[in-house]
Every structure is written in structure tokens, then in C-alpha cells.
XYZ file of C-alpha atoms in Angstrom:
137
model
C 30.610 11.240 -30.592
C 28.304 8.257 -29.984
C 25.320 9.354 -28.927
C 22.620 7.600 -26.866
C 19.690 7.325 -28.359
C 16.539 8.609 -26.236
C 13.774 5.842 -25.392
C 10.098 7.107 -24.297
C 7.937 5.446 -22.737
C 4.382 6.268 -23.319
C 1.012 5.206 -21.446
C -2.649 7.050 -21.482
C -1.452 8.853 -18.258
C 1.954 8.992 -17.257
C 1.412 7.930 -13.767
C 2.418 3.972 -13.470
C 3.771 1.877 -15.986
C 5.399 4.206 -18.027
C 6.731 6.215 -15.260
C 8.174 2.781 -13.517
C 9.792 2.397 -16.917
C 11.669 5.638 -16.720
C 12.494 5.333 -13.454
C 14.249 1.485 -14.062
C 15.734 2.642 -17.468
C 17.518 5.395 -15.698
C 18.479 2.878 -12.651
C 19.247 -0.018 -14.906
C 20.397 1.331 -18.530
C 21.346 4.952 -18.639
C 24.618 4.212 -19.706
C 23.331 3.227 -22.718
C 20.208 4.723 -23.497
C 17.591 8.122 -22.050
C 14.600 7.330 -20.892
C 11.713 9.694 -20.934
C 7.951 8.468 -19.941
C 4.838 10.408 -21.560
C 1.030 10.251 -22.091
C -1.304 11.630 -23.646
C -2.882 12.742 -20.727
C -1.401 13.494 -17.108
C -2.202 12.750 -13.411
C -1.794 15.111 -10.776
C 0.484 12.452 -9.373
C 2.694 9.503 -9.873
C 0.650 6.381 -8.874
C 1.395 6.384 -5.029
C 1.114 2.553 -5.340
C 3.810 2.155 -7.841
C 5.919 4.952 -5.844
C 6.160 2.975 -2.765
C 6.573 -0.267 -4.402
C 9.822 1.086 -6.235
C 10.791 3.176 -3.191
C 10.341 -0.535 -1.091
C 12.657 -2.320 -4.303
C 15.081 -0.196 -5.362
C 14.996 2.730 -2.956
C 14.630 5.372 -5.717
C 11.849 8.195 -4.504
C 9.828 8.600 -8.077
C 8.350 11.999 -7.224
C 11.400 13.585 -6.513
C 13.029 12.832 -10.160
C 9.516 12.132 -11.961
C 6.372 13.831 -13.237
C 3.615 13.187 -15.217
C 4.109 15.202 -18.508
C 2.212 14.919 -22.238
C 4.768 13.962 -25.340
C 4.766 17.690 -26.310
C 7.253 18.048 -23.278
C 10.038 15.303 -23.807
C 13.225 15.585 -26.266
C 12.003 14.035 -29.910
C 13.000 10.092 -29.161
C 14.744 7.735 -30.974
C 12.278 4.926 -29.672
C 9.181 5.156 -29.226
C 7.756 1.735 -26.434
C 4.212 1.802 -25.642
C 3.333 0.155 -22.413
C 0.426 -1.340 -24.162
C -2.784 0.582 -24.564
C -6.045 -0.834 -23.550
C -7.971 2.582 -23.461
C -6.415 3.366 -26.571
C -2.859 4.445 -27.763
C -2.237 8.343 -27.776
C -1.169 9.489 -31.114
C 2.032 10.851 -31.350
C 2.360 11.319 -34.829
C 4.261 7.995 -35.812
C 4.425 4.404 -35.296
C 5.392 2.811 -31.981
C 8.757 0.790 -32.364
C 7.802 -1.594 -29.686
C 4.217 -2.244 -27.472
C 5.179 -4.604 -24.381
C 1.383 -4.737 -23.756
C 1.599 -4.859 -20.258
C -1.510 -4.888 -18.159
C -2.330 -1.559 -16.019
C -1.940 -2.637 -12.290
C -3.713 0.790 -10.854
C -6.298 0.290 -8.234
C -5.111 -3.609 -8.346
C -3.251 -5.201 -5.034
C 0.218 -4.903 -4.809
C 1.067 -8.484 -6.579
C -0.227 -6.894 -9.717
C 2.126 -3.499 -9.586
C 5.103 -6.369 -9.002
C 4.330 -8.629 -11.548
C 3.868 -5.411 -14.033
C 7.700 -4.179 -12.230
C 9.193 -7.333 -12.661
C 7.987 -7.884 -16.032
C 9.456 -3.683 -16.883
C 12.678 -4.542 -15.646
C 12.998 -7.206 -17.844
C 11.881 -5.295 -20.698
C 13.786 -2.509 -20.009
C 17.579 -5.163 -19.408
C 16.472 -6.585 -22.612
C 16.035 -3.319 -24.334
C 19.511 -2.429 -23.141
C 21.217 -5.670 -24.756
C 19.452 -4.543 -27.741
C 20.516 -1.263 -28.359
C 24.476 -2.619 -26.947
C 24.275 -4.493 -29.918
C 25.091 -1.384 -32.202
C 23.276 1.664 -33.277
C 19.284 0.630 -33.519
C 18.718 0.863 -37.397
């Protein structure tokens, strides 16, 4: 039985980029891989910025599928992306496989949470050709 290997997504709160990641992984790849967002802190909320934005693209509500959980409460991944840390990577007790350093649109207009989307669902297609290819080694 082939299984799919689980990708997490981790930011310094699981409120934006990492959760926009689980939410297009799921949309876009989960017939070929699980995606799981984390951080090593949490927000009360998703990013009601980044909810509407995807709600307005792809018509997925994030809050009804999504929360903003620590690393301790996700399935032990496969791979490990970090959304790129500019406050400082939480430690979760091995290496990242991939950083995608992509900037933190909170609190920014909403040309910034796009450009940060866009950029995600690119990441994420790619990601998906990727691990197509055969099992990741």
C-alpha cells in the first residue's frame, strides 16, 4: 500500500502562511500528499485577512476545516517546509527539508496576502510534481 507521505507546514504562528499552505495542499494536492500546518506558537484565530482572501479565490471557508495548533499536535511528517522564518524558526527537533522564505503579509494590504497566495500555490503544484516523481528519498 503506497502511502502518502504527510507534508507540514510550519510558521511562528499558525495563522497565515502556513495555514494558506494547508488549506491549497488539501485543495490542490491531496491526492498525493497530507498537509498539516503548525507553529510554534498559536493565534486565537486564522488571519481573517488571509481567510477572506482564500474564501474570495477558491471559495474554501479556512476556519471551518483549520486551526491554529503547535507541532506537538500534527501526525509525525514526512516533510517538514518552513514558510520562511524571519522571527526565528521554531525548533522541532530536526532539519527543515525545504524553507520557501516567503515574506509574512499580516497587517500588510491585500496585494501582499496575494502575492504571498500566489507564490504558495505555486510552491505547493511544484511540491506535488515532486513527490509524483516517486517516493521522496
Amino acid at each position: 500500500m503506497h502511502h502518502k507521505p504527510k507534508v507540514v507546514f510550519l510558521c511562528v504562528h499558525n495563522s497565515c502562511r502556513s495555514q494558506i499552505a494547508e488549506c491549497l495542499g488539501n485543495l490542490l494536492a491531496a491526492d498525493v500528499f497530507e498537509s498539516y500546518s503548525a507553529g510554534s506558537e498559536t493565534k486565537p484565530q486564522i488571519n481573517p485577512d488571509a481567510v477572506r482572501l482564500m474564501k474570495k479565490l477558491y471559495g474554501v471557508d479556512m476556519t471551518r476545516t483549520q486551526r491554529s495548533k503547535t507541532f506537538e499536535e500534527i501526525p509525525e511528517p514526512d516533510l517538514v517546509i518552513s514558510m520562511g522564518c524571519d522571527v526565528g524558526c521554531p525548533y522541532i527537533g530536526r532539519a527543515f527539508d525545504e524553507n520557501w522564505n516567503l515574506p509574512d503579509p499580516t497587517g500588510q494590504p491585500d496585494e501582499a496576502f496575494l502575492t504571498t497566495i500566489q507564490a504558495i500555490e505555486k510552491q505547493v503544484l511544484a511540491l506535488k510534481e515532486q513527490l509524483k516523481g516517486g517516493e521522496p528519498q
